């Protein structure tokens, strides 16, 4: 393997550009989920795009945009853990407030805008995941969102960035079947 120095913050200087098997598997799962969400959302009618997700209240289009918007933050949290630092100050109240603000600010988001952002941010998130070493994936620190439990970077990725599109796709499908 060759080492490269990069200006890209997703690539660690001096580290091989070839991802480890675990990082690659996580990145592929994220890409698969984002593609599935994008494929489903791209086929929605305008009325379906504007429909609200039961118990959530947000429009389906807003939820698709939300998934895309959250990838950079989810990667940032994973990088924090990869660096051995705790995730502090992130609570479900903060998440709910952020989600409500996003929904209000993006109420009229178009399908084209949301799907473009989903494609770009999921690709960037997958590239960032590929840059994690096995050691970084195994590193743990406390996470305020999870009652200050010590969690690994890999768990944070799996529970947030990787799972996010699958979670919301299932809820969107359920909303349209009701």
mmCIF file of C-alpha atoms in Angstrom:
data_model
loop_
_atom_site.group_PDB
_atom_site.id
_atom_site.type_symbol
_atom_site.label_atom_id
_atom_site.label_comp_id
_atom_site.label_asym_id
_atom_site.label_seq_id
_atom_site.Cartn_x
_atom_site.Cartn_y
_atom_site.Cartn_z
ATOM 1 C CA UNK A 1 0.000 0.000 0.000
ATOM 2 C CA UNK A 2 1.154 3.509 -0.727
ATOM 3 C CA UNK A 3 0.789 6.450 1.609
ATOM 4 C CA UNK A 4 -0.320 9.876 0.509
ATOM 5 C CA UNK A 5 -0.606 13.266 2.122
ATOM 6 C CA UNK A 6 -3.877 14.956 1.295
ATOM 7 C CA UNK A 7 -5.548 18.308 1.814
ATOM 8 C CA UNK A 8 -8.814 16.375 2.262
ATOM 9 C CA UNK A 9 -9.759 16.327 5.978
ATOM 10 C CA UNK A 10 -11.373 12.926 5.452
ATOM 11 C CA UNK A 11 -7.948 11.436 4.693
ATOM 12 C CA UNK A 12 -5.368 11.147 7.463
ATOM 13 C CA UNK A 13 -1.917 12.295 6.283
ATOM 14 C CA UNK A 14 0.549 9.454 5.979
ATOM 15 C CA UNK A 15 -2.181 6.824 6.024
ATOM 16 C CA UNK A 16 -2.841 4.468 3.157
ATOM 17 C CA UNK A 17 -5.691 5.542 0.908
ATOM 18 C CA UNK A 18 -7.013 1.975 0.763
ATOM 19 C CA UNK A 19 -9.784 1.522 3.335
ATOM 20 C CA UNK A 20 -9.774 -1.357 5.758
ATOM 21 C CA UNK A 21 -12.399 -4.059 5.318
ATOM 22 C CA UNK A 22 -14.536 -2.787 8.203
ATOM 23 C CA UNK A 23 -14.491 0.826 7.029
ATOM 24 C CA UNK A 24 -15.248 -0.275 3.486
ATOM 25 C CA UNK A 25 -18.182 -2.413 4.647
ATOM 26 C CA UNK A 26 -19.615 0.487 6.660
ATOM 27 C CA UNK A 27 -19.234 2.867 3.722
ATOM 28 C CA UNK A 28 -20.921 0.431 1.330
ATOM 29 C CA UNK A 29 -23.853 -0.023 3.734
ATOM 30 C CA UNK A 30 -24.249 3.761 3.977
ATOM 31 C CA UNK A 31 -24.135 4.098 0.183
ATOM 32 C CA UNK A 32 -26.667 1.274 -0.262
ATOM 33 C CA UNK A 33 -29.082 2.908 2.179
ATOM 34 C CA UNK A 34 -28.736 6.341 0.601
ATOM 35 C CA UNK A 35 -29.273 4.866 -2.872
ATOM 36 C CA UNK A 36 -32.383 3.014 -1.684
ATOM 37 C CA UNK A 37 -33.800 6.188 -0.139
ATOM 38 C CA UNK A 38 -32.973 8.214 -3.260
ATOM 39 C CA UNK A 39 -34.503 5.637 -5.599
ATOM 40 C CA UNK A 40 -37.702 5.455 -3.574
ATOM 41 C CA UNK A 41 -37.966 9.226 -3.111
ATOM 42 C CA UNK A 42 -37.293 9.977 -6.784
ATOM 43 C CA UNK A 43 -40.390 7.966 -7.736
ATOM 44 C CA UNK A 44 -42.715 9.833 -5.355
ATOM 45 C CA UNK A 45 -45.498 11.984 -6.729
ATOM 46 C CA UNK A 46 -45.700 15.632 -5.714
ATOM 47 C CA UNK A 47 -48.560 14.756 -3.342
ATOM 48 C CA UNK A 48 -46.521 11.949 -1.755
ATOM 49 C CA UNK A 49 -43.488 14.271 -1.412
ATOM 50 C CA UNK A 50 -45.702 16.695 0.537
ATOM 51 C CA UNK A 51 -47.387 13.999 2.696
ATOM 52 C CA UNK A 52 -46.592 14.031 6.392
ATOM 53 C CA UNK A 53 -44.997 11.146 8.264
ATOM 54 C CA UNK A 54 -47.398 10.048 11.049
ATOM 55 C CA UNK A 55 -46.191 10.655 14.642
ATOM 56 C CA UNK A 56 -43.301 12.665 13.182
ATOM 57 C CA UNK A 57 -45.262 15.438 11.490
ATOM 58 C CA UNK A 58 -42.604 16.348 8.956
ATOM 59 C CA UNK A 59 -43.258 16.195 5.237
ATOM 60 C CA UNK A 60 -41.664 13.251 3.439
ATOM 61 C CA UNK A 61 -39.545 15.607 1.328
ATOM 62 C CA UNK A 62 -38.305 17.371 4.439
ATOM 63 C CA UNK A 63 -37.320 14.027 5.964
ATOM 64 C CA UNK A 64 -35.314 13.080 2.851
ATOM 65 C CA UNK A 65 -33.541 16.448 3.020
ATOM 66 C CA UNK A 66 -33.008 15.938 6.772
ATOM 67 C CA UNK A 67 -31.172 12.655 6.191
ATOM 68 C CA UNK A 68 -28.879 14.380 3.699
ATOM 69 C CA UNK A 69 -28.305 17.314 6.027
ATOM 70 C CA UNK A 70 -27.361 15.136 8.980
ATOM 71 C CA UNK A 71 -24.559 13.142 7.317
ATOM 72 C CA UNK A 72 -21.850 15.779 7.957
ATOM 73 C CA UNK A 73 -22.840 16.136 11.615
ATOM 74 C CA UNK A 74 -22.992 12.374 12.121
ATOM 75 C CA UNK A 75 -19.516 12.013 10.625
ATOM 76 C CA UNK A 76 -18.244 14.842 12.839
ATOM 77 C CA UNK A 77 -19.536 13.033 15.947
ATOM 78 C CA UNK A 78 -17.870 9.799 14.826
ATOM 79 C CA UNK A 79 -14.601 11.670 14.242
ATOM 80 C CA UNK A 80 -14.847 13.031 17.782
ATOM 81 C CA UNK A 81 -15.031 9.486 19.142
ATOM 82 C CA UNK A 82 -12.289 8.317 16.765
ATOM 83 C CA UNK A 83 -10.111 10.973 18.356
ATOM 84 C CA UNK A 84 -10.851 9.572 21.806
ATOM 85 C CA UNK A 85 -12.887 12.599 22.856
ATOM 86 C CA UNK A 86 -16.367 12.454 24.410
ATOM 87 C CA UNK A 87 -19.469 13.656 22.614
ATOM 88 C CA UNK A 88 -20.917 16.168 25.061
ATOM 89 C CA UNK A 89 -23.920 18.468 24.984
ATOM 90 C CA UNK A 90 -25.825 16.448 22.408
ATOM 91 C CA UNK A 91 -29.157 15.414 23.925
ATOM 92 C CA UNK A 92 -32.455 14.277 22.473
ATOM 93 C CA UNK A 93 -33.908 17.691 23.319
ATOM 94 C CA UNK A 94 -31.149 19.320 21.252
ATOM 95 C CA UNK A 95 -31.752 16.846 18.400
ATOM 96 C CA UNK A 96 -35.516 17.453 18.471
ATOM 97 C CA UNK A 97 -35.006 21.219 18.462
ATOM 98 C CA UNK A 98 -32.564 20.959 15.567
ATOM 99 C CA UNK A 99 -34.956 18.726 13.613
ATOM 100 C CA UNK A 100 -37.873 21.113 14.201
ATOM 101 C CA UNK A 101 -35.774 24.074 13.034
ATOM 102 C CA UNK A 102 -34.678 22.161 9.951
ATOM 103 C CA UNK A 103 -38.288 21.219 9.129
ATOM 104 C CA UNK A 104 -39.443 24.813 9.416
ATOM 105 C CA UNK A 105 -36.554 26.208 7.360
ATOM 106 C CA UNK A 106 -36.915 23.550 4.638
ATOM 107 C CA UNK A 107 -40.693 23.110 4.480
ATOM 108 C CA UNK A 108 -40.778 23.767 0.731
ATOM 109 C CA UNK A 109 -37.678 21.796 -0.268
ATOM 110 C CA UNK A 110 -37.892 20.449 -3.793
ATOM 111 C CA UNK A 111 -37.221 16.870 -4.735
ATOM 112 C CA UNK A 112 -34.326 17.914 -6.968
ATOM 113 C CA UNK A 113 -32.614 19.884 -4.192
ATOM 114 C CA UNK A 114 -33.116 17.179 -1.561
ATOM 115 C CA UNK A 115 -31.959 14.322 -3.792
ATOM 116 C CA UNK A 116 -28.916 16.267 -4.984
ATOM 117 C CA UNK A 117 -27.920 16.977 -1.382
ATOM 118 C CA UNK A 118 -28.539 13.334 -0.445
ATOM 119 C CA UNK A 119 -26.244 12.142 -3.246
ATOM 120 C CA UNK A 120 -23.473 14.642 -2.442
ATOM 121 C CA UNK A 121 -23.529 14.266 1.334
ATOM 122 C CA UNK A 122 -23.829 10.485 1.307
ATOM 123 C CA UNK A 123 -20.834 10.261 -1.045
ATOM 124 C CA UNK A 124 -18.835 12.564 1.239
ATOM 125 C CA UNK A 125 -19.896 10.572 4.304
ATOM 126 C CA UNK A 126 -18.891 7.287 2.658
ATOM 127 C CA UNK A 127 -15.497 8.751 1.743
ATOM 128 C CA UNK A 128 -15.026 9.947 5.325
ATOM 129 C CA UNK A 129 -15.928 6.510 6.677
ATOM 130 C CA UNK A 130 -13.399 4.873 4.368
ATOM 131 C CA UNK A 131 -10.720 7.053 5.974
ATOM 132 C CA UNK A 132 -11.236 5.545 9.458
ATOM 133 C CA UNK A 133 -8.672 2.996 10.599
ATOM 134 C CA UNK A 134 -9.700 -0.087 12.561
ATOM 135 C CA UNK A 135 -8.082 1.501 15.617
ATOM 136 C CA UNK A 136 -10.225 4.608 15.204
ATOM 137 C CA UNK A 137 -13.378 2.531 14.676
ATOM 138 C CA UNK A 138 -12.631 0.719 17.961
ATOM 139 C CA UNK A 139 -11.916 3.870 19.983
ATOM 140 C CA UNK A 140 -14.626 4.673 22.558
ATOM 141 C CA UNK A 141 -15.615 7.659 24.648
ATOM 142 C CA UNK A 142 -18.759 8.772 26.409
ATOM 143 C CA UNK A 143 -21.719 9.969 24.352
ATOM 144 C CA UNK A 144 -24.196 12.378 25.946
ATOM 145 C CA UNK A 145 -26.942 11.314 23.515
ATOM 146 C CA UNK A 146 -26.716 7.822 24.996
ATOM 147 C CA UNK A 147 -26.676 8.638 28.739
ATOM 148 C CA UNK A 148 -22.895 9.115 28.658
ATOM 149 C CA UNK A 149 -22.333 5.458 27.822
ATOM 150 C CA UNK A 150 -18.859 4.810 26.399
ATOM 151 C CA UNK A 151 -19.482 3.965 22.746
ATOM 152 C CA UNK A 152 -17.152 3.185 19.876
ATOM 153 C CA UNK A 153 -16.761 5.239 16.752
ATOM 154 C CA UNK A 154 -18.051 2.236 14.781
ATOM 155 C CA UNK A 155 -21.207 2.067 16.901
ATOM 156 C CA UNK A 156 -21.798 5.791 16.369
ATOM 157 C CA UNK A 157 -21.444 5.330 12.612
ATOM 158 C CA UNK A 158 -23.719 2.301 12.537
ATOM 159 C CA UNK A 159 -26.360 3.802 14.797
ATOM 160 C CA UNK A 160 -26.458 7.179 13.049
ATOM 161 C CA UNK A 161 -24.929 7.795 9.613
ATOM 162 C CA UNK A 162 -25.256 4.223 8.303
ATOM 163 C CA UNK A 163 -28.712 3.542 9.785
ATOM 164 C CA UNK A 164 -30.264 6.934 9.122
ATOM 165 C CA UNK A 165 -31.461 6.412 5.552
ATOM 166 C CA UNK A 166 -32.776 2.908 6.295
ATOM 167 C CA UNK A 167 -34.662 4.166 9.361
ATOM 168 C CA UNK A 168 -36.377 7.010 7.551
ATOM 169 C CA UNK A 169 -37.038 4.992 4.389
ATOM 170 C CA UNK A 170 -38.965 2.446 6.473
ATOM 171 C CA UNK A 171 -40.969 5.240 8.139
ATOM 172 C CA UNK A 172 -41.695 6.887 4.776
ATOM 173 C CA UNK A 173 -42.858 3.600 3.275
ATOM 174 C CA UNK A 174 -45.056 3.046 6.315
ATOM 175 C CA UNK A 175 -46.545 6.518 5.980
ATOM 176 C CA UNK A 176 -47.493 5.889 2.364
ATOM 177 C CA UNK A 177 -49.042 2.508 3.133
ATOM 178 C CA UNK A 178 -51.341 3.958 5.795
#
